[in-house]
Coordinates of C-alpha atoms in Angstrom, one line a residue:
Chain U
M24 CA -192.3 29.5 -2.0
A25 CA -190.3 32.2 -0.2
S26 CA -190.2 32.2 3.8
K27 CA -188.7 34.4 6.6
V28 CA -186.8 32.5 8.9
I29 CA -184.7 33.6 11.9
Q30 CA -181.0 32.1 12.4
A31 CA -180.0 32.0 16.0
F32 CA -176.1 31.3 16.9
Y33 CA -174.7 29.7 19.9
N34 CA -170.8 28.6 20.7
D35 CA -171.4 26.3 23.3
D36 CA -173.4 22.8 23.1
D37 CA -175.1 23.1 26.3
V38 CA -176.4 26.8 25.9
L39 CA -177.8 25.2 22.3
M40 CA -179.2 22.5 24.6
H41 CA -180.9 24.6 26.9
A42 CA -182.0 27.2 23.8
V43 CA -184.0 24.2 22.3
K44 CA -185.6 23.1 25.4
K45 CA -186.6 26.7 25.8
V46 CA -188.0 27.1 22.6
K47 CA -189.9 24.4 22.6
A48 CA -191.7 24.8 25.6
A49 CA -192.5 28.0 24.1
K50 CA -194.0 26.0 21.9
H51 CA -192.4 27.2 18.4
H52 CA -191.5 24.7 15.8
I53 CA -187.8 24.3 15.1
E54 CA -187.2 24.3 11.5
E55 CA -183.4 23.0 11.6
V56 CA -180.4 22.8 14.1
Y57 CA -177.1 23.0 12.6
C58 CA -173.7 21.5 14.4
P59 CA -170.3 21.5 13.9
F60 CA -170.5 17.7 15.4
P61 CA -173.2 15.7 16.8
V62 CA -174.5 16.9 20.3
H63 CA -175.5 14.0 22.4
G64 CA -179.4 13.9 23.2
L65 CA -180.2 16.6 20.8
D66 CA -182.2 14.7 18.8
K67 CA -184.7 14.2 22.5
A68 CA -184.8 17.7 23.1
M69 CA -186.0 18.6 19.8
G70 CA -188.3 15.9 20.0
L71 CA -187.1 14.0 16.2
A72 CA -188.7 10.4 15.7
P73 CA -186.4 7.3 16.2
T74 CA -184.5 6.5 13.1
R75 CA -186.1 2.9 11.2
I76 CA -182.6 2.6 9.5
A77 CA -181.7 -0.4 12.0
I78 CA -185.1 -2.1 10.8
T79 CA -184.4 -1.8 6.9
S80 CA -180.6 -3.1 7.4
F81 CA -182.5 -6.0 9.1
L82 CA -184.3 -6.6 6.3
Y83 CA -182.0 -6.1 3.6
G84 CA -179.7 -8.8 5.6
C85 CA -182.6 -11.3 5.5
V86 CA -182.3 -10.6 1.6
G87 CA -178.6 -10.9 1.4
L88 CA -179.5 -14.3 3.3
T89 CA -182.1 -15.3 0.8
V90 CA -180.0 -14.5 -2.6
A91 CA -176.9 -16.4 -0.7
V92 CA -179.0 -19.8 -0.6
V93 CA -181.4 -19.7 -3.3
M94 CA -177.6 -18.6 -5.8
M95 CA -175.7 -21.6 -4.1
N96 CA -178.7 -24.1 -4.1
Y97 CA -178.9 -23.1 -7.7
I98 CA -175.4 -23.6 -9.2
M99 CA -174.2 -26.4 -6.6
I100 CA -177.3 -28.3 -6.1
E101 CA -179.7 -28.4 -9.3
D102 CA -177.9 -27.0 -12.3
W103 CA -174.4 -28.8 -12.2
P104 CA -174.2 -31.3 -9.0
Q105 CA -171.0 -32.3 -9.9
D106 CA -168.9 -34.3 -7.2
I107 CA -166.0 -31.9 -5.7
G108 CA -163.4 -33.2 -3.9
G109 CA -166.1 -36.2 -2.3
K110 CA -168.6 -33.2 -1.2
P111 CA -172.2 -34.2 -1.0
S112 CA -174.0 -32.4 -3.6
F113 CA -177.3 -34.2 -3.3
S114 CA -179.2 -31.9 -1.3
Y115 CA -178.3 -28.4 -0.3
L116 CA -178.8 -29.2 3.9
E117 CA -176.1 -31.8 3.0
N118 CA -173.7 -29.7 1.7
M119 CA -174.7 -26.7 3.7
P120 CA -171.4 -26.0 6.2
A121 CA -169.4 -25.0 3.2
F122 CA -171.8 -22.1 2.1
V123 CA -172.3 -20.8 5.4
P124 CA -169.2 -18.2 5.0
I125 CA -170.8 -17.1 2.1
M126 CA -174.1 -17.0 3.1
F127 CA -172.8 -15.1 6.4
E128 CA -170.5 -12.8 4.0
L129 CA -173.8 -11.7 1.7
T130 CA -176.1 -11.2 4.8
V131 CA -173.5 -8.6 5.8
F132 CA -172.4 -7.2 2.3
F133 CA -176.3 -6.5 1.8
A134 CA -177.6 -5.7 5.3
A135 CA -174.5 -3.1 5.2
H136 CA -174.4 -1.4 1.8
L137 CA -178.0 -1.2 1.5
M138 CA -178.2 0.7 4.8
V139 CA -175.6 3.1 3.9
I140 CA -177.3 3.8 0.4
T141 CA -180.7 3.8 2.0
F142 CA -179.4 6.4 4.7
Y143 CA -177.8 8.3 1.9
L144 CA -181.0 8.6 0.2
R145 CA -182.9 9.6 2.9
S146 CA -180.6 12.1 4.1
R147 CA -179.9 13.6 0.3
L148 CA -176.5 13.1 0.0
W149 CA -175.1 12.3 -3.1
P150 CA -171.6 13.6 -5.5
F151 CA -171.4 17.4 -6.2
K152 CA -174.8 17.6 -4.4
K153 CA -174.7 21.8 -3.6
A154 CA -174.0 22.2 0.2
E155 CA -177.3 23.6 2.4
N156 CA -174.9 25.5 4.6
P157 CA -176.3 28.5 6.1
D158 CA -173.6 29.8 7.6
V159 CA -169.9 28.6 7.0
R160 CA -169.0 28.9 11.1
T161 CA -171.7 26.3 11.6
T162 CA -169.5 23.2 10.3
D163 CA -166.2 24.3 12.4
D164 CA -167.4 26.2 15.7
H165 CA -170.9 27.4 16.0
F166 CA -174.3 26.4 16.0
L167 CA -177.2 27.3 14.5
M168 CA -181.1 27.1 15.2
E169 CA -183.3 28.0 12.5
I170 CA -187.0 29.0 13.2
E171 CA -189.7 29.9 10.7
I172 CA -190.9 33.4 11.4
H173 CA -194.9 33.6 11.1
D174 CA -195.6 37.6 11.4
N175 CA -193.7 37.0 15.3
E176 CA -190.3 38.2 14.5
Q177 CA -190.0 40.5 17.6
E178 CA -191.3 38.0 19.9
L179 CA -188.8 35.2 18.7
K180 CA -185.8 38.0 18.8
D181 CA -186.6 38.4 22.2
L182 CA -187.0 35.0 23.0
L183 CA -184.1 33.5 21.3
A184 CA -181.5 36.2 22.8
D185 CA -182.8 35.2 26.3
T186 CA -181.4 31.8 25.6
G187 CA -177.7 33.2 25.2
A188 CA -177.6 33.4 21.1
V189 CA -174.5 35.4 20.3
E190 CA -176.2 36.3 17.9
I191 CA -179.7 36.4 15.4
N192 CA -180.3 37.0 12.0
I193 CA -183.3 37.6 9.5
S194 CA -182.7 35.8 6.3
E195 CA -185.1 34.7 3.2
K196 CA -185.2 31.0 2.5
N197 CA -186.7 28.8 -0.3
S198 CA -187.9 26.0 0.7
H199 CA -187.0 22.8 -1.3
Chain I
M9 CA -177.8 -5.2 52.9
Y10 CA -179.6 -8.0 51.1
T11 CA -181.5 -10.5 53.5
F12 CA -181.5 -14.1 52.2
S13 CA -185.6 -14.4 52.2
N14 CA -186.7 -17.3 53.9
R15 CA -189.0 -18.5 50.9
L16 CA -186.2 -18.8 48.2
K17 CA -183.8 -20.9 51.4
I18 CA -186.4 -23.2 51.8
G19 CA -187.1 -23.4 47.9
S20 CA -183.4 -23.8 47.1
I21 CA -183.0 -26.7 50.1
I22 CA -186.1 -28.5 48.4
L23 CA -184.3 -28.4 45.3
M24 CA -181.3 -30.0 46.4
A25 CA -183.3 -32.6 48.7
V26 CA -185.2 -33.8 45.5
G27 CA -182.0 -33.6 43.3
L28 CA -180.3 -35.5 45.8
L29 CA -183.2 -38.6 46.1
G30 CA -183.1 -38.3 42.5
I31 CA -179.4 -39.0 42.0
I32 CA -178.8 -41.6 44.6
G33 CA -182.3 -43.6 42.6
G34 CA -180.0 -43.2 39.3
F35 CA -177.4 -44.9 41.0
V36 CA -179.5 -47.5 42.6
M37 CA -181.0 -47.8 39.6
A38 CA -177.8 -48.4 37.3
P39 CA -177.2 -52.2 36.6
G40 CA -174.6 -53.8 38.0
T41 CA -173.8 -56.8 36.0
V42 CA -173.7 -57.7 32.5
E43 CA -177.3 -59.5 32.5
E44 CA -178.9 -56.2 34.2
A45 CA -177.8 -54.2 31.3
K46 CA -178.6 -56.3 28.5
A47 CA -182.6 -56.6 30.4
M48 CA -182.4 -52.9 30.8
V49 CA -181.4 -52.4 26.9
A50 CA -184.3 -55.1 26.3
S51 CA -186.7 -53.7 27.9
H52 CA -186.2 -50.4 26.5
D53 CA -186.8 -51.8 22.9
G54 CA -190.4 -50.5 22.2
G55 CA -189.2 -47.3 23.2
H56 CA -186.1 -46.8 21.4
G57 CA -187.3 -48.4 18.4
E58 CA -184.6 -49.3 15.5
S59 CA -181.2 -49.1 17.4
A60 CA -182.3 -51.1 20.4
D61 CA -183.5 -53.8 18.2
A62 CA -180.0 -52.8 15.6
H63 CA -178.4 -53.6 19.1
A64 CA -180.5 -56.6 20.5
A65 CA -179.8 -58.3 17.1
V66 CA -175.8 -57.5 17.5
V67 CA -175.8 -58.8 21.2
E68 CA -177.7 -62.3 19.3
H69 CA -174.8 -63.0 17.4
G70 CA -173.1 -64.8 20.2
D71 CA -169.7 -64.8 18.8
G72 CA -166.3 -64.1 20.6
H73 CA -167.4 -59.9 20.0
D74 CA -170.1 -60.6 22.5
A75 CA -168.8 -60.6 25.4
A76 CA -166.7 -57.3 24.7
H77 CA -169.7 -55.4 23.4
D78 CA -171.7 -56.7 26.7
E79 CA -169.2 -55.4 28.8
H80 CA -169.0 -52.0 26.6
L81 CA -172.8 -51.6 27.4
L82 CA -172.8 -52.5 31.0
H83 CA -169.8 -49.4 31.3
Q84 CA -172.4 -47.1 29.5
L85 CA -174.9 -47.8 31.8
Q86 CA -173.1 -47.7 35.2
N87 CA -171.5 -44.2 33.4
K88 CA -174.8 -43.0 33.1
P89 CA -175.3 -41.5 36.7
W90 CA -171.8 -40.2 36.9
A91 CA -171.7 -38.6 33.6
A92 CA -174.8 -36.7 34.5
L93 CA -173.9 -35.9 38.1
Y94 CA -170.5 -34.6 36.2
V95 CA -172.2 -32.6 33.9
A96 CA -174.2 -31.0 36.1
A97 CA -171.6 -30.2 38.5
F98 CA -169.1 -28.9 36.0
F99 CA -172.4 -26.5 33.9
F100 CA -172.8 -24.9 37.5
M101 CA -168.8 -24.5 38.2
M102 CA -168.4 -23.0 34.8
I103 CA -171.1 -20.4 35.7
A104 CA -169.4 -19.0 38.4
L105 CA -166.2 -19.7 36.2
G106 CA -167.1 -17.4 33.9
V107 CA -168.5 -14.7 36.2
L108 CA -165.0 -14.2 37.6
A109 CA -163.1 -13.8 34.1
F110 CA -165.9 -11.2 33.7
Y111 CA -165.8 -10.0 36.7
A112 CA -161.5 -9.6 36.1
I113 CA -161.9 -7.8 32.9
Q114 CA -164.2 -5.0 34.1
R115 CA -161.7 -4.3 36.8
A116 CA -159.1 -5.0 34.4
A117 CA -160.6 -2.9 31.7
Q118 CA -161.4 0.0 34.6
A119 CA -165.5 -0.1 33.3
G120 CA -167.3 2.5 34.7
W121 CA -170.7 0.9 34.1
S122 CA -170.3 -2.0 36.0
P123 CA -168.7 -1.5 39.6
L124 CA -172.8 -1.1 40.6
L125 CA -172.8 -5.1 40.0
F126 CA -169.7 -6.1 41.6
R127 CA -171.3 -7.5 44.8
V128 CA -173.6 -9.2 42.3
M129 CA -170.8 -10.9 40.9
E130 CA -168.6 -11.8 43.6
G131 CA -172.0 -13.5 45.3
I132 CA -172.1 -15.6 42.0
T133 CA -168.2 -16.4 42.0
A134 CA -168.7 -17.6 46.0
Y135 CA -170.1 -20.5 44.5
L136 CA -166.7 -21.4 42.7
V137 CA -165.5 -22.4 46.2
P138 CA -167.7 -25.3 47.2
G139 CA -168.4 -25.7 43.1
G140 CA -165.2 -26.4 42.2
I141 CA -164.1 -28.9 45.4
I142 CA -167.0 -30.9 43.9
V143 CA -165.6 -30.9 40.7
F144 CA -162.5 -32.3 41.8
V145 CA -163.8 -34.7 44.5
I146 CA -165.4 -36.0 41.2
L147 CA -162.3 -36.1 39.3
L148 CA -160.8 -37.9 42.2
L149 CA -163.3 -40.8 42.5
S150 CA -162.8 -41.3 38.8
V151 CA -159.2 -41.9 39.4
L152 CA -159.6 -43.7 42.1
H153 CA -161.7 -45.6 39.5
M154 CA -165.1 -45.1 40.7
N155 CA -166.3 -44.6 37.2
H156 CA -165.4 -45.1 33.6
L157 CA -165.9 -41.7 32.8
F158 CA -162.1 -40.9 31.7
V159 CA -161.5 -44.3 29.7
W160 CA -157.5 -43.3 29.8
M161 CA -157.7 -43.6 33.3
D162 CA -157.9 -47.7 32.6
S163 CA -154.4 -49.1 32.9
D164 CA -156.4 -52.2 30.7
V165 CA -157.1 -49.9 28.3
V166 CA -154.3 -47.6 27.9
A167 CA -152.2 -51.1 27.9
H168 CA -153.8 -52.1 24.6
D169 CA -153.7 -48.7 23.4
A170 CA -150.8 -46.9 21.5
L171 CA -152.6 -44.1 21.3
L172 CA -152.7 -43.7 24.6
Q173 CA -149.5 -44.2 25.7
G174 CA -148.4 -42.0 23.9
K175 CA -150.5 -39.4 25.3
S176 CA -149.7 -41.0 28.9
G177 CA -147.1 -38.3 29.5
Y178 CA -150.2 -35.7 29.9
L179 CA -152.3 -38.0 30.5
N180 CA -151.6 -39.8 34.0
P181 CA -153.7 -39.8 37.0
T182 CA -151.4 -38.2 39.3
F183 CA -150.2 -35.1 36.9
F184 CA -153.9 -34.8 36.0
L185 CA -154.8 -34.2 39.6
I186 CA -152.1 -31.9 40.6
R187 CA -153.1 -29.7 37.0
A188 CA -156.8 -29.8 38.3
A189 CA -155.8 -28.6 42.3
V190 CA -153.3 -25.7 40.7
F191 CA -156.1 -24.7 38.8
L192 CA -158.8 -24.3 41.6
G193 CA -155.9 -23.5 43.6
G194 CA -155.6 -20.0 41.4
W195 CA -159.0 -19.2 40.6
I196 CA -160.1 -19.6 44.4
A197 CA -157.4 -17.9 45.6
Y198 CA -157.8 -14.8 42.9
R199 CA -161.6 -14.8 43.9
E200 CA -161.0 -15.0 47.7
Y201 CA -158.4 -12.4 47.3
S202 CA -160.2 -9.9 45.0
R203 CA -163.4 -10.5 47.2
K204 CA -161.3 -9.4 50.5
L205 CA -160.2 -6.3 48.8
S206 CA -163.3 -5.5 47.1
L207 CA -164.6 -5.1 50.5
Q208 CA -161.5 -3.4 52.3
Q209 CA -161.6 -0.6 49.5
D210 CA -165.5 0.5 50.9
E211 CA -163.8 1.1 54.2
S212 CA -160.1 2.6 53.1
S213 CA -159.2 6.1 52.7
D214 CA -157.5 6.0 49.3
N215 CA -157.5 3.5 46.6
S216 CA -154.4 1.6 47.2
K217 CA -157.1 -1.6 47.7
F218 CA -158.6 -0.7 44.0
V219 CA -155.6 -0.4 42.3
L220 CA -153.9 -3.6 43.7
N221 CA -157.4 -5.1 42.5
F222 CA -157.0 -4.0 39.0
R223 CA -153.2 -5.4 38.6
I224 CA -154.1 -8.8 40.3
S225 CA -157.1 -8.8 38.0
A226 CA -155.1 -8.5 34.8
A227 CA -152.4 -11.2 36.3
F228 CA -155.3 -13.2 36.9
L229 CA -156.7 -13.2 33.1
V230 CA -153.5 -14.0 32.3
F231 CA -153.4 -17.2 34.4
Y232 CA -157.0 -17.6 33.5
L233 CA -156.6 -17.9 29.8
I234 CA -154.0 -20.5 30.0
S235 CA -155.7 -22.6 32.6
E236 CA -159.2 -22.3 31.2
S237 CA -157.8 -24.2 28.1
I238 CA -155.9 -26.6 30.0
M239 CA -158.7 -27.5 32.0
S240 CA -161.0 -28.0 28.9
W241 CA -158.8 -30.4 27.5
D242 CA -158.4 -32.2 30.8
W243 CA -162.1 -32.3 31.9
I244 CA -163.8 -32.5 28.7
M245 CA -161.8 -33.1 26.1
S246 CA -159.8 -36.1 27.6
V247 CA -163.4 -38.0 27.8
D248 CA -162.6 -38.8 24.1
P249 CA -158.6 -39.4 24.4
H250 CA -158.3 -40.1 21.0
W251 CA -159.3 -36.8 19.2
F252 CA -158.2 -33.2 19.6
S253 CA -159.0 -30.3 19.0
T254 CA -156.9 -27.0 19.0
L255 CA -159.8 -24.3 19.3
F256 CA -161.7 -26.3 22.1
G257 CA -160.2 -24.0 24.9
W258 CA -161.8 -21.0 23.5
Y259 CA -164.9 -22.8 22.4
I260 CA -165.6 -23.8 26.1
F261 CA -164.7 -20.4 27.2
A262 CA -167.5 -18.9 25.2
S263 CA -169.9 -21.3 26.6
M264 CA -169.0 -20.7 30.3
F265 CA -168.7 -16.6 30.0
V266 CA -172.3 -16.7 28.1
S267 CA -173.8 -18.7 30.6
G268 CA -171.9 -16.4 33.5
I269 CA -173.2 -12.9 31.9
T270 CA -176.4 -14.4 31.9
V271 CA -176.2 -15.4 35.5
I272 CA -175.4 -12.2 36.3
A273 CA -178.4 -10.7 34.5
M274 CA -181.1 -12.7 35.6
V275 CA -179.4 -12.6 39.8
T276 CA -179.4 -8.5 39.1
I277 CA -182.8 -8.5 37.8
Y278 CA -184.2 -10.9 40.5
L279 CA -182.4 -8.4 42.9
K280 CA -183.4 -5.1 41.3
S281 CA -187.3 -6.6 41.2
K282 CA -186.9 -6.6 44.9
G283 CA -185.8 -3.2 45.0
L284 CA -182.3 -4.2 46.5
L285 CA -180.4 -2.6 43.8
P286 CA -182.1 1.0 43.2
D287 CA -179.2 2.3 41.1
V288 CA -179.2 -0.2 38.7
N289 CA -181.2 1.0 35.8
D290 CA -182.3 -0.5 32.5
S291 CA -179.4 0.7 31.0
H292 CA -177.2 -1.7 32.9
I293 CA -179.5 -4.8 31.7
H294 CA -179.1 -3.3 28.4
D295 CA -175.3 -3.7 28.3
L296 CA -175.4 -7.2 30.0
A297 CA -177.9 -8.0 27.3
K298 CA -175.8 -6.9 24.5
F299 CA -173.0 -8.9 26.4
M300 CA -175.1 -12.2 26.5
F301 CA -176.2 -11.2 22.6
G302 CA -172.4 -10.9 21.6
I303 CA -171.1 -13.8 23.2
S304 CA -173.8 -16.0 22.1
I305 CA -172.9 -15.2 18.6
F306 CA -169.2 -15.8 19.6
W307 CA -169.9 -19.4 21.0
T308 CA -171.7 -20.0 18.0
Y309 CA -168.7 -18.8 15.5
L310 CA -166.3 -21.0 17.6
W311 CA -169.0 -23.7 17.6
F312 CA -168.8 -23.6 13.8
S313 CA -165.4 -22.8 12.8
Q314 CA -164.7 -26.5 14.9
F315 CA -167.6 -28.0 13.3
M316 CA -167.0 -27.0 9.8
L317 CA -162.9 -27.2 9.6
I318 CA -163.4 -31.3 10.8
W319 CA -166.5 -31.5 8.4
Y320 CA -165.0 -30.2 5.5
S321 CA -161.6 -32.0 5.8
N322 CA -163.3 -35.3 7.1
I323 CA -160.2 -36.9 8.3
P324 CA -161.1 -40.2 10.1
E325 CA -159.3 -39.8 13.1
E326 CA -161.0 -36.2 14.2
V327 CA -164.3 -36.8 12.4
T328 CA -165.8 -39.7 14.8
Y329 CA -166.2 -36.9 17.1
Y330 CA -169.1 -35.7 15.3
V331 CA -170.5 -38.6 13.6
T332 CA -171.0 -40.2 16.6
R333 CA -172.8 -37.3 17.9
I334 CA -175.1 -36.8 14.3
E335 CA -175.6 -40.3 14.6
D336 CA -177.0 -40.5 18.3
Y337 CA -177.4 -36.9 19.6
K338 CA -179.3 -35.2 16.6
L339 CA -181.8 -33.7 18.5
P340 CA -179.7 -32.5 21.6
F341 CA -176.7 -31.9 18.9
F342 CA -179.1 -29.6 16.8
G343 CA -181.1 -28.3 19.0
M344 CA -178.6 -26.8 20.6
I345 CA -177.6 -24.7 17.9
A346 CA -181.4 -22.9 17.8
M347 CA -181.1 -22.5 21.8
N348 CA -178.0 -20.6 21.9
F349 CA -177.9 -19.1 18.6
V350 CA -180.8 -18.6 16.7
F351 CA -183.3 -17.6 19.8
P352 CA -181.0 -15.5 21.2
L353 CA -180.0 -13.6 17.9
L354 CA -183.6 -13.2 16.9
L355 CA -184.8 -12.0 20.8
L356 CA -182.1 -10.2 21.8
M357 CA -181.6 -8.1 18.2
N358 CA -183.7 -5.5 18.6
S359 CA -182.5 -2.8 21.1
D360 CA -185.6 -2.3 23.1
F361 CA -186.4 -6.2 23.7
K362 CA -182.5 -5.8 25.8
R363 CA -184.3 -3.3 28.0
V364 CA -187.5 -5.1 28.8
N365 CA -186.5 -7.2 32.3
W366 CA -188.8 -10.3 31.3
F367 CA -187.9 -11.0 28.0
V368 CA -183.9 -10.9 29.1
V369 CA -184.7 -13.6 31.6
L370 CA -186.6 -15.5 29.2
A371 CA -183.9 -14.9 26.8
G372 CA -181.7 -16.0 29.6
I373 CA -183.0 -19.3 30.5
V374 CA -183.0 -20.4 26.7
I375 CA -179.2 -19.8 26.9
L376 CA -178.5 -21.3 30.1
A377 CA -180.5 -24.3 28.9
G378 CA -178.9 -24.4 25.8
H379 CA -175.2 -24.4 27.3
Y380 CA -176.3 -27.0 29.8
L381 CA -176.8 -29.2 26.3
D382 CA -174.0 -27.7 25.0
I383 CA -171.6 -30.1 28.0
F384 CA -174.2 -32.8 27.6
N385 CA -173.3 -33.0 24.1
A386 CA -169.6 -32.7 25.0
I387 CA -169.4 -35.2 27.5
M388 CA -172.2 -37.9 27.1
P389 CA -171.1 -39.2 23.5
A390 CA -167.5 -41.0 24.9
T391 CA -169.2 -41.8 28.5
V392 CA -172.5 -43.0 28.2
G393 CA -172.7 -43.5 23.9
D394 CA -176.0 -44.5 22.5
Q395 CA -177.3 -44.9 25.9
W396 CA -178.3 -41.3 26.6
Y397 CA -181.4 -40.1 27.6
I398 CA -182.3 -37.0 29.9
G399 CA -184.1 -39.0 32.3
L400 CA -184.2 -39.0 36.3
S401 CA -180.4 -38.7 36.7
E402 CA -179.8 -35.9 34.8
I403 CA -182.9 -33.8 35.6
S404 CA -182.3 -34.7 39.4
S405 CA -178.4 -33.5 39.2
V406 CA -179.3 -30.0 37.5
L407 CA -182.0 -29.7 40.3
F408 CA -179.9 -30.4 43.4
F409 CA -176.7 -28.1 41.7
A410 CA -179.1 -25.7 40.4
G411 CA -180.5 -25.4 44.4
F412 CA -177.1 -25.9 45.9
F413 CA -175.5 -23.0 43.6
I414 CA -179.1 -20.7 44.9
F415 CA -178.3 -21.3 48.2
W416 CA -174.5 -20.8 48.4
V417 CA -175.0 -17.3 46.0
F418 CA -177.6 -15.5 47.7
R419 CA -175.9 -16.7 51.0
A420 CA -172.9 -15.1 49.9
L421 CA -174.8 -11.9 48.7
A422 CA -176.1 -11.2 51.9
T423 CA -172.8 -11.1 53.5
A424 CA -172.1 -7.3 52.2
P425 CA -173.8 -4.8 51.3
L426 CA -175.0 -4.8 47.5
Q427 CA -173.4 -1.8 46.6
P428 CA -169.5 -0.7 46.8
K429 CA -169.2 2.6 48.5
R430 CA -165.7 3.9 47.5
N431 CA -165.3 2.4 44.0
P432 CA -163.6 5.3 42.3
F433 CA -166.2 4.5 39.7
I434 CA -169.2 4.2 41.7
E435 CA -170.9 7.8 40.6
E436 CA -170.6 7.0 36.9
S437 CA -172.1 3.7 37.4
K438 CA -174.9 4.9 38.9
H439 CA -175.3 7.7 36.4
F440 CA -174.8 5.2 33.4
H441 CA -177.3 6.0 30.5
Y442 CA -177.4 4.1 27.5

């Protein structure tokens, strides 16, 4: 369904922060903010929920550790417990120090890579993906705040003009 | 300005008094003759089970080896109160020294978050003066043959030991004491001078004192890294004079560094809870807790690197160090890994938990106990062997030095305002926010 959105442009991150706070105070829902670089505190001002990606990373690390332990235990202890240079292969615990480097590396490997993949999936990033950039200037030196219009075009225009926007556009947008 | 509260003062004096009584009790109860030592081990039979039984069986052999073994047992039991005293004295001295290293790093790195905590750190490092002197006195008494902590100080032993003769160019009592005096002198001189400059900076009209402090801190760090490494060979590794490890100095450094940071966090939280550090916020605690977390893992990395390299190659001359520890010290040896690694790893990983003050204190108590055990595991196997026990002497020594530490640190904290006035970074530190 196509809907109308209002796009306000800013050329300073401080002005943008104040604008976001003002729009939030006026109880309008901010659809999206496009920035050329991370603006410290913007997520808090917009009221976005904190990310849970660190929790996923911890869980992936636990998976990696388990994979390492199960793999080394099966290969080195259960399947073919050879005597290699006098290492005690009678039980996992007895030979554990030799496995710790693998356990550590696999924990880090799983935690890092699966977290990155999670990030790509959740933020819908992949090669050949069509860029969702509403205006090319937002990757260079402009900040853009986008608000959906619900029969309140003039009111929103006045509010945004008041917050120091350098340009205000109305455009049609297809929701994905 | 902080005033040393009466309750804390009385509490620390009680700790010192109780500890002192226990220490004296420990010395009184140590056996004076071979017969007493044998009787003590025999009476422990019921409690100690197998190992003591096996011991008694060896004692009853009655061959030529017997007398030497009894003598050895007597020395171990006589060492026990000394070793307990030494471990506790070193442990608290090392906290002050770890804080001093942290403080010098903060100054040399021109950190923007920590100047608010400089007075807290300076208060803790004040303990280095009496604590260092106590350790030096214990080392001096060892050299004077008041105890058998350092076997290489016994000229009879060296006369029959080619390895120790080979090391006697380095491990000889005179040179040992000179090194100890130089190191302690250097650390204490930096501490006192830096503190003086820090106080002068408050009253100064320019930043010259601050710049000078920055320079001497950088120079101190160079001296510290060298002296700390040699100190760890002298004061800790040389109780096992046949054994050597190249990364031992960093390993002991990691232990003192994490203990020191933990104590900074705990003292800060205490003073904050009394409303004395109004500008210290949760972000400062968060930063300290991150350091506690990170350095705990760094300690584990060094501990494991040392252990795994020796375990893997299993060269007899090196591996005995771990053989005695795993045979006789299984619980403290592996328990310390849980306390110094697993516990802080799981507790301090969460970003929110690092801002909860009681949580940081809880983790800190476990970390401190774990690093006491670390020093315990380093000293005890070579000095008391399988006769170790965390009993009267050990607990009393910890109580005494804990009381003394609290008394001295909080007395020092009361001598200057808790917030530096004219540090160039103080505004940044006040508004530090993570």
